[in-house]
Amino acid sequence: PLTASYTNGQRFTVDKVPPTIVSINRLTPVSQTTTATSVVYRVTFSEPVVGVSTSIFTARDLGGTLSGEAITSVSSYSGTVVDVTVNTGTSGEGELRLDFDLSAGTFLDFASNPCVTAYMGGQTYVIKREEPAMSVSWASTPASSPQNSGVKGWEFRVTAPVDVTRLGLFDF
């Protein structure tokens, strides 16, 4: 049997607690509604982690109305924070959220414990597309003018900076 207590030497801490995501918040722009072509989310972890990459996150279109949204980069991380840049897509308007759902991998803490908890409750952006500016001008004088006594109606010229589809009489 041991008759003396041992008080010298190295001490070890065994870490069996997996890391988690504490929050996913809007960073740039700060406002929820935006016309930006890319947005940045700040992801905060419960402890320092390794193995964070674009492949472990999902850009989630909550309404199914955006097209082409994608994660483009993850900042170099230090400590418990990383910034994730997301392209807002090529068309459509709707609500966009950054999720971590375990389907594409995970990240580890310094003791090699993997994250085992999904996080899908972060802040969202409402993506709006800027309306193209259009101008309307007379293409001919009104029918009531003496020069057009036999013409019925008016003729307008509509000029737009982009191709316009589905434009009808009741859009004016």
mmCIF file of C-alpha atoms in Angstrom:
data_model
loop_
_atom_site.group_PDB
_atom_site.id
_atom_site.type_symbol
_atom_site.label_atom_id
_atom_site.label_comp_id
_atom_site.label_asym_id
_atom_site.label_seq_id
_atom_site.Cartn_x
_atom_site.Cartn_y
_atom_site.Cartn_z
ATOM 1 C CA PRO A 1 0.000 0.000 0.000
ATOM 2 C CA LEU A 2 0.899 3.591 -0.494
ATOM 3 C CA THR A 3 1.982 5.267 2.684
ATOM 4 C CA ALA A 4 2.831 8.750 1.425
ATOM 5 C CA SER A 5 0.764 11.119 -0.643
ATOM 6 C CA TYR A 6 2.057 12.236 -4.006
ATOM 7 C CA THR A 7 1.921 16.034 -4.519
ATOM 8 C CA ASN A 8 4.558 16.755 -7.173
ATOM 9 C CA GLY A 9 4.418 16.208 -10.912
ATOM 10 C CA GLN A 10 2.216 17.117 -13.832
ATOM 11 C CA ARG A 11 -1.521 17.487 -13.644
ATOM 12 C CA PHE A 12 -3.808 16.719 -16.539
ATOM 13 C CA THR A 13 -7.301 17.852 -17.280
ATOM 14 C CA VAL A 14 -9.420 15.494 -19.331
ATOM 15 C CA ASP A 15 -11.793 17.434 -21.611
ATOM 16 C CA LYS A 16 -14.763 15.387 -22.765
ATOM 17 C CA VAL A 17 -17.105 18.328 -23.331
ATOM 18 C CA PRO A 18 -17.868 18.886 -27.043
ATOM 19 C CA PRO A 19 -17.787 22.421 -28.439
ATOM 20 C CA THR A 20 -21.004 24.113 -29.541
ATOM 21 C CA ILE A 21 -22.079 27.130 -31.513
ATOM 22 C CA VAL A 22 -23.291 29.829 -29.137
ATOM 23 C CA SER A 23 -24.667 32.212 -31.776
ATOM 24 C CA ILE A 24 -24.791 33.093 -35.461
ATOM 25 C CA ASN A 25 -25.471 36.817 -35.845
ATOM 26 C CA ARG A 26 -25.587 39.355 -38.649
ATOM 27 C CA LEU A 27 -22.313 41.278 -38.938
ATOM 28 C CA THR A 28 -22.242 43.145 -42.268
ATOM 29 C CA PRO A 29 -24.578 44.765 -43.022
ATOM 30 C CA VAL A 30 -26.036 45.192 -39.548
ATOM 31 C CA SER A 31 -29.618 45.777 -40.679
ATOM 32 C CA GLN A 32 -31.811 42.764 -41.384
ATOM 33 C CA THR A 33 -33.185 43.966 -44.723
ATOM 34 C CA THR A 34 -30.540 44.424 -47.416
ATOM 35 C CA THR A 35 -29.941 44.640 -51.153
ATOM 36 C CA ALA A 36 -26.295 43.575 -50.718
ATOM 37 C CA THR A 37 -24.867 40.914 -53.038
ATOM 38 C CA SER A 38 -23.028 39.339 -50.107
ATOM 39 C CA VAL A 39 -23.518 39.337 -46.341
ATOM 40 C CA VAL A 40 -21.316 38.366 -43.392
ATOM 41 C CA TYR A 41 -22.379 36.363 -40.350
ATOM 42 C CA ARG A 42 -20.359 36.179 -37.124
ATOM 43 C CA VAL A 43 -20.272 32.670 -35.633
ATOM 44 C CA THR A 44 -19.365 32.400 -31.940
ATOM 45 C CA PHE A 45 -18.247 29.070 -30.454
ATOM 46 C CA SER A 46 -18.340 27.904 -26.845
ATOM 47 C CA GLU A 47 -14.552 27.404 -26.839
ATOM 48 C CA PRO A 48 -11.633 27.661 -29.290
ATOM 49 C CA VAL A 49 -12.072 25.254 -32.213
ATOM 50 C CA VAL A 50 -10.286 23.899 -35.307
ATOM 51 C CA GLY A 51 -11.549 22.556 -38.615
ATOM 52 C CA VAL A 52 -13.961 25.364 -39.471
ATOM 53 C CA SER A 53 -14.504 25.656 -43.242
ATOM 54 C CA THR A 54 -17.170 26.707 -45.731
ATOM 55 C CA SER A 55 -18.222 23.074 -46.198
ATOM 56 C CA ILE A 56 -19.655 22.660 -42.696
ATOM 57 C CA PHE A 57 -22.204 25.476 -43.049
ATOM 58 C CA THR A 58 -25.376 25.783 -45.133
ATOM 59 C CA ALA A 59 -26.818 28.970 -46.607
ATOM 60 C CA ARG A 60 -30.511 28.310 -45.952
ATOM 61 C CA ASP A 61 -33.177 30.007 -48.095
ATOM 62 C CA LEU A 62 -36.098 29.903 -45.665
ATOM 63 C CA GLY A 63 -38.795 30.591 -48.240
ATOM 64 C CA GLY A 64 -37.346 28.812 -51.252
ATOM 65 C CA THR A 65 -37.414 32.058 -53.235
ATOM 66 C CA LEU A 66 -33.693 32.824 -53.652
ATOM 67 C CA SER A 67 -31.525 31.361 -56.390
ATOM 68 C CA GLY A 68 -27.746 30.916 -56.349
ATOM 69 C CA GLU A 69 -27.019 31.687 -52.689
ATOM 70 C CA ALA A 70 -23.701 30.187 -51.550
ATOM 71 C CA ILE A 71 -21.082 30.376 -48.830
ATOM 72 C CA THR A 72 -17.979 31.987 -50.297
ATOM 73 C CA SER A 73 -15.479 32.231 -47.443
ATOM 74 C CA VAL A 74 -14.679 31.721 -43.784
ATOM 75 C CA SER A 75 -12.308 34.185 -42.137
ATOM 76 C CA SER A 76 -9.204 32.957 -40.422
ATOM 77 C CA TYR A 77 -10.306 32.323 -36.897
ATOM 78 C CA SER A 78 -8.731 32.867 -33.570
ATOM 79 C CA GLY A 79 -10.306 32.190 -30.266
ATOM 80 C CA THR A 80 -14.004 31.576 -30.380
ATOM 81 C CA VAL A 81 -15.144 33.694 -33.353
ATOM 82 C CA VAL A 82 -15.218 33.226 -37.122
ATOM 83 C CA ASP A 83 -16.845 35.348 -39.860
ATOM 84 C CA VAL A 84 -18.653 33.601 -42.723
ATOM 85 C CA THR A 85 -19.367 35.411 -46.011
ATOM 86 C CA VAL A 86 -22.433 34.359 -48.001
ATOM 87 C CA ASN A 87 -23.325 35.371 -51.570
ATOM 88 C CA THR A 88 -27.021 36.324 -51.550
ATOM 89 C CA GLY A 89 -27.691 34.736 -54.935
ATOM 90 C CA THR A 90 -28.469 35.853 -58.434
ATOM 91 C CA SER A 91 -32.224 36.319 -58.221
ATOM 92 C CA GLY A 92 -35.248 36.222 -55.984
ATOM 93 C CA GLU A 93 -36.080 37.852 -52.697
ATOM 94 C CA GLY A 94 -36.489 36.215 -49.327
ATOM 95 C CA GLU A 95 -35.073 35.289 -45.948
ATOM 96 C CA LEU A 96 -31.525 33.905 -45.692
ATOM 97 C CA ARG A 97 -29.987 32.182 -42.659
ATOM 98 C CA LEU A 98 -26.618 30.524 -41.997
ATOM 99 C CA ASP A 99 -27.007 27.050 -40.478
ATOM 100 C CA PHE A 100 -24.764 24.352 -39.060
ATOM 101 C CA ASP A 101 -26.683 21.095 -39.332
ATOM 102 C CA LEU A 102 -24.025 18.342 -39.070
ATOM 103 C CA SER A 103 -24.893 16.996 -42.548
ATOM 104 C CA ALA A 104 -21.600 18.058 -44.121
ATOM 105 C CA GLY A 105 -19.148 17.568 -41.275
ATOM 106 C CA THR A 106 -18.212 19.160 -38.023
ATOM 107 C CA PHE A 107 -15.435 20.995 -36.173
ATOM 108 C CA LEU A 108 -13.311 20.054 -33.148
ATOM 109 C CA ASP A 109 -12.127 21.636 -29.946
ATOM 110 C CA PHE A 110 -8.445 21.504 -28.970
ATOM 111 C CA ALA A 111 -9.004 18.165 -27.214
ATOM 112 C CA SER A 112 -10.361 16.718 -30.507
ATOM 113 C CA ASN A 113 -13.948 16.565 -29.249
ATOM 114 C CA PRO A 114 -16.317 16.988 -32.217
ATOM 115 C CA CYS A 115 -19.354 19.245 -32.139
ATOM 116 C CA VAL A 116 -22.439 17.034 -32.032
ATOM 117 C CA THR A 117 -25.180 19.668 -31.815
ATOM 118 C CA ALA A 118 -26.740 21.388 -34.822
ATOM 119 C CA TYR A 119 -27.392 25.131 -34.745
ATOM 120 C CA MET A 120 -30.220 26.473 -36.880
ATOM 121 C CA GLY A 121 -31.507 29.422 -34.879
ATOM 122 C CA GLY A 122 -29.327 32.294 -35.983
ATOM 123 C CA GLN A 123 -30.279 35.744 -37.175
ATOM 124 C CA THR A 124 -31.576 36.137 -40.712
ATOM 125 C CA TYR A 125 -31.200 38.611 -43.532
ATOM 126 C CA VAL A 126 -34.167 39.642 -45.673
ATOM 127 C CA ILE A 127 -32.765 39.865 -49.199
ATOM 128 C CA LYS A 128 -34.354 42.454 -51.500
ATOM 129 C CA ARG A 129 -33.384 43.151 -55.095
ATOM 130 C CA GLU A 130 -33.233 46.731 -56.277
ATOM 131 C CA GLU A 131 -36.005 47.607 -58.703
ATOM 132 C CA PRO A 132 -34.711 48.743 -62.084
ATOM 133 C CA ALA A 133 -35.337 52.425 -62.729
ATOM 134 C CA MET A 134 -37.686 52.952 -65.658
ATOM 135 C CA SER A 135 -38.688 56.107 -67.454
ATOM 136 C CA VAL A 136 -41.900 56.735 -69.353
ATOM 137 C CA SER A 137 -42.263 59.399 -72.046
ATOM 138 C CA TRP A 138 -44.768 60.351 -74.727
ATOM 139 C CA ALA A 139 -44.062 58.732 -78.062
ATOM 140 C CA SER A 140 -46.852 60.732 -79.711
ATOM 141 C CA THR A 141 -49.268 63.458 -78.716
ATOM 142 C CA PRO A 142 -52.589 62.561 -77.032
ATOM 143 C CA ALA A 143 -55.557 61.641 -79.233
ATOM 144 C CA SER A 144 -57.456 64.730 -78.067
ATOM 145 C CA SER A 145 -54.854 66.965 -79.689
ATOM 146 C CA PRO A 146 -56.029 68.751 -82.876
ATOM 147 C CA GLN A 147 -53.151 67.119 -84.801
ATOM 148 C CA ASN A 148 -54.502 63.622 -83.967
ATOM 149 C CA SER A 149 -58.239 64.095 -84.353
ATOM 150 C CA GLY A 150 -58.681 60.633 -85.888
ATOM 151 C CA VAL A 151 -56.307 58.744 -83.476
ATOM 152 C CA LYS A 152 -57.738 56.980 -80.447
ATOM 153 C CA GLY A 153 -55.515 56.537 -77.367
ATOM 154 C CA TRP A 154 -51.954 57.469 -76.498
ATOM 155 C CA GLU A 155 -48.614 55.993 -77.311
ATOM 156 C CA PHE A 156 -45.903 55.824 -74.596
ATOM 157 C CA ARG A 157 -42.233 54.924 -74.753
ATOM 158 C CA VAL A 158 -40.892 52.925 -71.748
ATOM 159 C CA THR A 159 -37.121 52.794 -71.215
ATOM 160 C CA ALA A 160 -35.522 50.376 -68.723
ATOM 161 C CA PRO A 161 -31.847 49.665 -67.901
ATOM 162 C CA VAL A 162 -32.463 45.885 -67.957
ATOM 163 C CA ASP A 163 -34.620 43.485 -69.957
ATOM 164 C CA VAL A 164 -38.191 43.698 -68.699
ATOM 165 C CA THR A 165 -40.626 40.813 -69.007
ATOM 166 C CA ARG A 166 -44.315 40.483 -68.137
ATOM 167 C CA LEU A 167 -45.043 44.194 -68.477
ATOM 168 C CA GLY A 168 -48.709 44.973 -69.032
ATOM 169 C CA LEU A 169 -51.143 47.833 -69.373
ATOM 170 C CA PHE A 170 -52.058 47.732 -65.661
ATOM 171 C CA ASP A 171 -48.424 48.200 -64.562
ATOM 172 C CA PHE A 172 -48.840 51.926 -65.215
#
